[in-house]
Amino acid sequence: MNDDLRAEIRAAVTAILDGQGEDRTGHKRVWKELSEGGFHLVGVPEAAGGSGGSLGELAVVTDVAAFHAAPVPVVETAFLAGWLLARAGLSVPGGLVVASLDEARGHWQDGVLRLSGRLRVPWARHAGHVVTMVRHEEENVVAVIPVNAGVELVTEDNLAGEPRDVLVLEGAAADASAAAPPGLDTSALLMRGALARSVQLAAAARAVLVSARHYVTEREQFGRPLARFQAVQQHLAALAAEVTAMQVSAEAAVAAVEHEDADAEVAVAAAKATTSAGARQVAAIGHQLHGALGYSSEHRLGAVTTRLWAWRDEFGNESHWQDRLAAALHDRAWWSLLAGGAR
């Protein structure tokens, strides 16, 4: 683990995103600056056209972007699309490339892989290519689809106003494709997406805590700062506890996946269950502490809490991952797992 490099990445990405100020709609400008620095493809091997680096370094970029409520598809590009392409031995095409959350159907026609299906594709309206898993006969395939006139695009947004588009494919031709290696399927994609959203949820929760601390320290009532009131202190302590649990679980999951730990699936399930469950409480306390100001469109809090509400459900909510966690722990030696001892 190169802590110095991660600190440099954090500082560089923070400098870019601090420049967006309160304008969280200029995604093209922000994405251009991130791309020029190579931060949009951190964690994707250079051999596949990425910027290189580790999963931990990609998690830093993802964390900073989520903390700033930056309108950029870091997860859909590097965490998912770049990862799928690299695992399948394919190269990242030029321009913005994002990943589908669904599986397409495929068949070969005159040497061309033709795809059909209705796919959820975040940020598709801005992308040049989409990477998707394809089920062809009994084989899993990774395919790259150009977003062009031959593909029907339905634009939709999530609660935070982030693009959550739909592509309707009717025989669209893949630009490139390759057989997926063993273990690379829609379940693995769901797990990867859950890990990414866990990192984002933890970062967004931390942003709520930072904003709340600043607000109650600066705001006065009855001649003294709000932070001096016992009820406010209790809310702030509860908020800090939730944020800490979310942060620790997300960091543990990233480390487990990065080091290919045998319990990586357990760590990711625990992280998404913890961060999704915590999102509701963090948003509620955050708005309580900010009062009516937090609901105004001009205040940054709303941009963060709407993401908490939206990301909580994406790639499975807490109930889904609590069930997955229970299944993964079935017949396991619970205490040795929790204590980190021998299995």
CSV table of C-alpha atoms in Angstrom, one decimal:
chain,number,residue,atom,x,y,z
A,1,MET,CA,0.0,0.0,0.0
A,2,ASN,CA,1.5,3.3,-1.1
A,3,ASP,CA,0.0,5.8,1.3
A,4,ASP,CA,2.0,8.7,-0.1
A,5,LEU,CA,0.6,8.1,-3.6
A,6,ARG,CA,-2.9,7.9,-2.4
A,7,ALA,CA,-2.5,11.1,-0.5
A,8,GLU,CA,-1.2,12.8,-3.7
A,9,ILE,CA,-4.2,11.4,-5.7
A,10,ARG,CA,-6.6,12.7,-3.0
A,11,ALA,CA,-5.0,16.1,-3.1
A,12,ALA,CA,-5.0,16.4,-6.9
A,13,VAL,CA,-8.6,15.2,-7.3
A,14,THR,CA,-9.7,17.5,-4.4
A,15,ALA,CA,-8.1,20.5,-6.1
A,16,ILE,CA,-10.0,19.7,-9.3
A,17,LEU,CA,-13.3,19.2,-7.6
A,18,ASP,CA,-12.9,22.2,-5.2
A,19,GLY,CA,-12.8,24.3,-8.4
A,20,GLN,CA,-16.4,23.3,-9.3
A,21,GLY,CA,-17.6,25.5,-6.3
A,22,GLU,CA,-21.4,25.2,-5.9
A,23,ASP,CA,-21.9,24.4,-9.6
A,24,ARG,CA,-22.6,20.7,-9.6
A,25,THR,CA,-24.1,20.6,-13.1
A,26,GLY,CA,-20.9,21.2,-15.2
A,27,HIS,CA,-20.0,17.6,-15.5
A,28,LYS,CA,-18.3,18.0,-18.9
A,29,ARG,CA,-15.8,20.5,-17.6
A,30,VAL,CA,-15.1,18.5,-14.4
A,31,TRP,CA,-14.8,15.3,-16.3
A,32,LYS,CA,-12.5,16.9,-18.8
A,33,GLU,CA,-10.1,17.9,-16.1
A,34,LEU,CA,-10.2,14.5,-14.4
A,35,SER,CA,-9.6,12.8,-17.7
A,36,GLU,CA,-6.7,15.1,-18.6
A,37,GLY,CA,-5.1,14.0,-15.3
A,38,GLY,CA,-5.8,10.3,-16.0
A,39,PHE,CA,-8.0,10.0,-12.9
A,40,HIS,CA,-11.0,8.8,-14.9
A,41,LEU,CA,-9.3,5.4,-15.5
A,42,VAL,CA,-7.3,4.9,-12.3
A,43,GLY,CA,-7.3,1.2,-11.3
A,44,VAL,CA,-7.6,0.1,-15.0
A,45,PRO,CA,-4.4,-1.6,-16.2
A,46,GLU,CA,-2.3,0.4,-18.7
A,47,ALA,CA,-2.3,-2.6,-21.0
A,48,ALA,CA,-6.1,-2.2,-21.4
A,49,GLY,CA,-5.8,1.6,-22.0
A,50,GLY,CA,-6.2,2.7,-18.4
A,51,SER,CA,-4.1,4.8,-16.1
A,52,GLY,CA,-2.9,1.9,-14.0
A,53,GLY,CA,-2.9,1.8,-10.3
A,54,SER,CA,-4.7,-0.2,-7.6
A,55,LEU,CA,-8.2,-0.7,-6.5
A,56,GLY,CA,-7.3,1.3,-3.3
A,57,GLU,CA,-6.2,4.2,-5.5
A,58,LEU,CA,-9.4,4.1,-7.5
A,59,ALA,CA,-11.4,4.0,-4.2
A,60,VAL,CA,-9.7,7.3,-3.3
A,61,VAL,CA,-10.8,9.0,-6.6
A,62,THR,CA,-14.3,7.6,-6.0
A,63,ASP,CA,-14.4,8.8,-2.4
A,64,VAL,CA,-13.3,12.3,-3.2
A,65,ALA,CA,-15.8,12.6,-6.1
A,66,ALA,CA,-18.7,11.4,-3.9
A,67,PHE,CA,-17.7,13.7,-1.0
A,68,HIS,CA,-17.9,16.6,-3.4
A,69,ALA,CA,-21.2,15.4,-5.0
A,70,ALA,CA,-19.3,15.7,-8.3
A,71,PRO,CA,-21.5,14.9,-11.3
A,72,VAL,CA,-19.1,12.5,-12.9
A,73,PRO,CA,-19.3,8.8,-13.8
A,74,VAL,CA,-16.2,7.5,-12.0
A,75,VAL,CA,-17.9,4.3,-10.9
A,76,GLU,CA,-19.5,3.5,-14.2
A,77,THR,CA,-16.3,4.2,-16.1
A,78,ALA,CA,-13.3,2.9,-14.1
A,79,PHE,CA,-14.9,0.8,-11.4
A,80,LEU,CA,-17.2,-1.1,-13.8
A,81,ALA,CA,-16.6,-0.6,-17.5
A,82,GLY,CA,-12.7,-0.5,-17.3
A,83,TRP,CA,-12.7,-3.5,-15.0
A,84,LEU,CA,-15.0,-5.6,-17.3
A,85,LEU,CA,-12.9,-4.8,-20.3
A,86,ALA,CA,-9.6,-5.5,-18.6
A,87,ARG,CA,-10.8,-8.8,-17.2
A,88,ALA,CA,-12.0,-9.9,-20.7
A,89,GLY,CA,-8.7,-8.8,-22.3
A,90,LEU,CA,-10.3,-5.9,-24.2
A,91,SER,CA,-9.1,-2.3,-24.5
A,92,VAL,CA,-10.9,0.8,-23.4
A,93,PRO,CA,-12.3,2.7,-26.4
A,94,GLY,CA,-11.8,6.4,-26.8
A,95,GLY,CA,-14.3,8.8,-25.4
A,96,LEU,CA,-16.6,8.2,-22.4
A,97,VAL,CA,-17.3,4.5,-21.9
A,98,VAL,CA,-19.7,3.3,-19.2
A,99,ALA,CA,-21.1,-0.1,-18.1
A,100,SER,CA,-24.6,-1.5,-18.2
A,101,LEU,CA,-26.1,-2.9,-15.1
A,102,ASP,CA,-28.0,-5.6,-17.0
A,103,GLU,CA,-27.2,-8.5,-19.3
A,104,ALA,CA,-28.0,-8.5,-23.0
A,105,ARG,CA,-28.9,-11.4,-25.2
A,106,GLY,CA,-26.6,-12.1,-28.1
A,107,HIS,CA,-26.4,-14.1,-31.3
A,108,TRP,CA,-23.8,-14.3,-34.1
A,109,GLN,CA,-24.9,-13.1,-37.6
A,110,ASP,CA,-22.4,-13.1,-40.5
A,111,GLY,CA,-19.5,-12.9,-38.1
A,112,VAL,CA,-21.0,-10.0,-36.1
A,113,LEU,CA,-22.3,-10.3,-32.5
A,114,ARG,CA,-25.8,-8.9,-32.5
A,115,LEU,CA,-27.4,-7.8,-29.2
A,116,SER,CA,-30.9,-7.3,-28.0
A,117,GLY,CA,-32.5,-6.4,-24.7
A,118,ARG,CA,-33.4,-3.5,-22.5
A,119,LEU,CA,-30.4,-2.3,-20.5
A,120,ARG,CA,-30.1,0.1,-17.6
A,121,VAL,CA,-27.0,2.2,-18.4
A,122,PRO,CA,-26.1,5.2,-16.1
A,123,TRP,CA,-24.7,8.1,-18.0
A,124,ALA,CA,-25.5,6.5,-21.4
A,125,ARG,CA,-26.6,9.8,-22.9
A,126,HIS,CA,-23.1,11.2,-22.6
A,127,ALA,CA,-21.2,8.0,-23.6
A,128,GLY,CA,-19.7,6.9,-26.9
A,129,HIS,CA,-19.6,3.2,-25.9
A,130,VAL,CA,-21.3,0.9,-23.4
A,131,VAL,CA,-19.8,-2.2,-22.0
A,132,THR,CA,-22.3,-5.0,-21.1
A,133,MET,CA,-22.4,-8.6,-20.1
A,134,VAL,CA,-23.9,-10.9,-22.8
A,135,ARG,CA,-25.3,-14.3,-22.5
A,136,HIS,CA,-24.7,-16.3,-25.6
A,137,GLU,CA,-25.8,-19.9,-25.5
A,138,GLU,CA,-24.0,-21.2,-22.4
A,139,GLU,CA,-21.2,-18.6,-22.5
A,140,ASN,CA,-20.7,-15.3,-20.8
A,141,VAL,CA,-19.4,-12.6,-23.1
A,142,VAL,CA,-18.2,-9.0,-22.5
A,143,ALA,CA,-19.2,-6.8,-25.4
A,144,VAL,CA,-18.7,-3.1,-26.4
A,145,ILE,CA,-21.7,-1.4,-27.9
A,146,PRO,CA,-21.4,2.0,-29.7
A,147,VAL,CA,-24.1,4.5,-28.6
A,148,ASN,CA,-25.3,5.6,-32.0
A,149,ALA,CA,-28.4,6.0,-34.2
A,150,GLY,CA,-29.0,2.3,-34.2
A,151,VAL,CA,-29.6,2.2,-30.4
A,152,GLU,CA,-32.7,3.6,-28.8
A,153,LEU,CA,-31.9,5.7,-25.8
A,154,VAL,CA,-34.4,6.5,-23.1
A,155,THR,CA,-33.2,9.2,-20.7
A,156,GLU,CA,-34.1,8.9,-17.0
A,157,ASP,CA,-32.6,10.3,-13.8
A,158,ASN,CA,-32.3,9.1,-10.2
A,159,LEU,CA,-33.5,11.0,-7.2
A,160,ALA,CA,-30.2,13.0,-7.2
A,161,GLY,CA,-30.6,14.0,-10.9
A,162,GLU,CA,-27.9,11.7,-12.0
A,163,PRO,CA,-28.4,10.1,-15.5
A,164,ARG,CA,-29.9,6.6,-15.2
A,165,ASP,CA,-30.7,5.9,-18.8
A,166,VAL,CA,-32.0,2.9,-20.6
A,167,LEU,CA,-30.8,1.5,-23.9
A,168,VAL,CA,-33.1,-0.6,-26.1
A,169,LEU,CA,-31.2,-2.9,-28.3
A,170,GLU,CA,-32.7,-4.7,-31.3
A,171,GLY,CA,-29.9,-6.4,-33.1
A,172,ALA,CA,-27.3,-3.7,-32.4
A,173,ALA,CA,-23.8,-4.8,-33.5
A,174,ALA,CA,-21.0,-5.0,-31.0
A,175,ASP,CA,-17.8,-3.2,-31.8
A,176,ALA,CA,-15.7,-5.7,-29.9
A,177,SER,CA,-16.4,-8.7,-27.7
A,178,ALA,CA,-14.5,-11.5,-25.9
A,179,ALA,CA,-15.4,-14.5,-23.8
A,180,ALA,CA,-15.6,-13.7,-20.1
A,181,PRO,CA,-13.1,-15.5,-17.9
A,182,PRO,CA,-14.5,-17.9,-15.2
A,183,GLY,CA,-16.3,-16.1,-12.5
A,184,LEU,CA,-17.0,-13.0,-14.5
A,185,ASP,CA,-20.8,-12.7,-14.7
A,186,THR,CA,-23.7,-10.5,-13.7
A,187,SER,CA,-23.3,-11.6,-10.0
A,188,ALA,CA,-19.7,-10.5,-10.0
A,189,LEU,CA,-20.7,-7.2,-11.6
A,190,LEU,CA,-23.4,-6.7,-8.9
A,191,MET,CA,-20.7,-7.3,-6.2
A,192,ARG,CA,-18.4,-4.8,-7.8
A,193,GLY,CA,-21.1,-2.2,-8.1
A,194,ALA,CA,-22.1,-2.7,-4.5
A,195,LEU,CA,-18.5,-2.2,-3.4
A,196,ALA,CA,-18.3,1.1,-5.4
A,197,ARG,CA,-21.6,2.4,-4.0
A,198,SER,CA,-20.4,1.5,-0.5
A,199,VAL,CA,-17.4,3.8,-1.0
A,200,GLN,CA,-19.6,6.5,-2.4
A,201,LEU,CA,-22.2,6.2,0.4
A,202,ALA,CA,-19.5,6.4,3.1
A,203,ALA,CA,-17.9,9.5,1.5
A,204,ALA,CA,-21.3,11.2,1.1
A,205,ALA,CA,-22.1,10.5,4.7
A,206,ARG,CA,-18.8,12.0,5.7
A,207,ALA,CA,-19.7,15.2,3.8
A,208,VAL,CA,-22.9,15.4,5.8
A,209,LEU,CA,-21.0,15.2,9.0
A,210,VAL,CA,-18.5,17.8,8.0
A,211,SER,CA,-21.3,20.2,6.9
A,212,ALA,CA,-23.2,19.6,10.1
A,213,ARG,CA,-20.2,20.2,12.3
A,214,HIS,CA,-19.5,23.5,10.5
A,215,TYR,CA,-23.1,24.6,10.6
A,216,VAL,CA,-23.7,24.0,14.3
A,217,THR,CA,-20.4,25.6,15.2
A,218,GLU,CA,-21.0,28.8,13.2
A,219,ARG,CA,-24.8,29.1,13.8
A,220,GLU,CA,-25.8,30.8,17.0
A,221,GLN,CA,-29.1,30.8,18.9
A,222,PHE,CA,-29.9,32.4,22.2
A,223,GLY,CA,-26.5,34.0,22.2
A,224,ARG,CA,-24.4,30.8,21.9
A,225,PRO,CA,-23.4,28.3,19.1
A,226,LEU,CA,-25.8,25.5,18.4
A,227,ALA,CA,-23.0,23.1,19.2
A,228,ARG,CA,-23.2,24.1,22.8
A,229,PHE,CA,-26.7,22.6,23.2
A,230,GLN,CA,-26.9,19.1,24.6
A,231,ALA,CA,-29.5,17.9,22.2
A,232,VAL,CA,-27.4,19.0,19.2
A,233,GLN,CA,-24.3,17.3,20.7
A,234,GLN,CA,-26.3,14.1,21.0
A,235,HIS,CA,-27.4,14.3,17.4
A,236,LEU,CA,-23.9,15.1,16.2
A,237,ALA,CA,-22.5,12.1,18.2
A,238,ALA,CA,-25.1,9.8,16.7
A,239,LEU,CA,-24.2,11.1,13.2
A,240,ALA,CA,-20.5,10.6,13.8
A,241,ALA,CA,-21.1,7.0,14.9
A,242,GLU,CA,-23.0,6.2,11.8
A,243,VAL,CA,-20.5,7.8,9.5
A,244,THR,CA,-17.6,5.9,11.2
A,245,ALA,CA,-19.3,2.6,10.8
A,246,MET,CA,-20.0,3.3,7.1
A,247,GLN,CA,-16.4,4.4,6.5
A,248,VAL,CA,-14.8,1.5,8.3
A,249,SER,CA,-16.9,-1.1,6.5
A,250,ALA,CA,-16.3,0.4,3.1
A,251,GLU,CA,-12.5,0.6,3.7
A,252,ALA,CA,-12.5,-3.0,4.9
A,253,ALA,CA,-14.3,-4.2,1.8
A,254,VAL,CA,-11.9,-2.4,-0.5
A,255,ALA,CA,-8.9,-3.9,1.3
A,256,ALA,CA,-10.5,-7.4,1.2
A,257,VAL,CA,-11.2,-7.2,-2.6
A,258,GLU,CA,-7.8,-5.6,-3.4
A,259,HIS,CA,-5.9,-8.3,-1.5
A,260,GLU,CA,-8.2,-11.1,-2.9
A,261,ASP,CA,-9.1,-12.1,0.6
A,262,ALA,CA,-11.1,-15.3,0.9
A,263,ASP,CA,-13.8,-13.4,2.8
A,264,ALA,CA,-14.1,-10.6,0.2
A,265,GLU,CA,-17.7,-11.4,-0.6
A,266,VAL,CA,-18.6,-11.2,3.1
A,267,ALA,CA,-16.8,-7.9,3.4
A,268,VAL,CA,-18.6,-6.4,0.4
A,269,ALA,CA,-22.0,-7.7,1.6
A,270,ALA,CA,-21.4,-6.3,5.1
A,271,ALA,CA,-20.2,-2.9,3.6
A,272,LYS,CA,-23.2,-2.4,1.4
A,273,ALA,CA,-25.6,-3.5,4.1
A,274,THR,CA,-24.0,-1.1,6.6
A,275,THR,CA,-23.7,1.9,4.2
A,276,SER,CA,-27.2,1.5,2.8
A,277,ALA,CA,-28.7,1.2,6.2
A,278,GLY,CA,-26.7,4.1,7.5
A,279,ALA,CA,-27.7,6.4,4.6
A,280,ARG,CA,-31.2,6.9,5.8
A,281,GLN,CA,-30.1,7.8,9.3
A,282,VAL,CA,-27.3,10.1,8.2
A,283,ALA,CA,-29.5,12.0,5.9
A,284,ALA,CA,-32.2,12.4,8.6
A,285,ILE,CA,-29.9,13.6,11.3
A,286,GLY,CA,-28.1,15.9,8.8
A,287,HIS,CA,-31.3,17.6,7.8
A,288,GLN,CA,-32.3,17.9,11.5
A,289,LEU,CA,-29.1,19.7,12.4
A,290,HIS,CA,-29.3,22.0,9.4
A,291,GLY,CA,-32.9,22.9,9.8
A,292,ALA,CA,-34.8,24.3,6.9
A,293,LEU,CA,-31.6,25.6,5.3
A,294,GLY,CA,-30.6,22.1,4.4
A,295,TYR,CA,-33.7,21.7,2.2
A,296,SER,CA,-32.9,24.8,0.1
A,297,SER,CA,-31.7,24.2,-3.4
A,298,GLU,CA,-28.8,26.5,-2.9
A,299,HIS,CA,-27.3,24.5,0.0
A,300,ARG,CA,-24.9,21.7,-0.7
A,301,LEU,CA,-26.5,19.3,1.8
A,302,GLY,CA,-29.4,18.4,-0.6
A,303,ALA,CA,-26.9,17.4,-3.3
A,304,VAL,CA,-25.3,14.9,-0.9
A,305,THR,CA,-28.4,13.5,0.8
A,306,THR,CA,-30.3,12.9,-2.4
A,307,ARG,CA,-27.3,10.8,-3.5
A,308,LEU,CA,-27.4,8.9,-0.2
A,309,TRP,CA,-31.1,8.1,-0.8
A,310,ALA,CA,-30.5,7.1,-4.4
A,311,TRP,CA,-27.2,5.1,-3.9
A,312,ARG,CA,-28.8,3.3,-1.0
A,313,ASP,CA,-30.9,1.2,-3.4
A,314,GLU,CA,-28.6,0.9,-6.3
A,315,PHE,CA,-26.8,-2.4,-6.7
A,316,GLY,CA,-29.0,-3.8,-3.9
A,317,ASN,CA,-30.4,-2.2,-0.8
A,318,GLU,CA,-29.5,-3.2,2.8
A,319,SER,CA,-32.2,-6.0,2.9
A,320,HIS,CA,-30.7,-7.6,-0.2
A,321,TRP,CA,-27.2,-7.5,1.2
A,322,GLN,CA,-28.2,-8.6,4.6
A,323,ASP,CA,-29.7,-11.7,3.0
A,324,ARG,CA,-26.5,-12.2,1.0
A,325,LEU,CA,-24.4,-11.8,4.1
A,326,ALA,CA,-26.5,-14.3,6.0
A,327,ALA,CA,-26.2,-16.8,3.2
A,328,ALA,CA,-22.4,-16.3,2.9
A,329,LEU,CA,-22.0,-16.9,6.7
A,330,HIS,CA,-24.2,-20.0,6.8
A,331,ASP,CA,-22.4,-22.8,8.6
A,332,ARG,CA,-19.3,-20.6,9.0
A,333,ALA,CA,-17.3,-20.3,12.2
A,334,TRP,CA,-18.6,-16.9,13.1
A,335,TRP,CA,-16.4,-16.0,16.0
A,336,SER,CA,-13.2,-16.8,14.2
A,337,LEU,CA,-14.3,-14.8,11.2
A,338,LEU,CA,-15.3,-11.8,13.3
A,339,ALA,CA,-12.1,-12.0,15.4
A,340,GLY,CA,-9.9,-12.4,12.3
A,341,GLY,CA,-8.6,-15.8,13.5
A,342,ALA,CA,-8.0,-19.1,11.7
A,343,ARG,CA,-11.0,-20.5,9.8
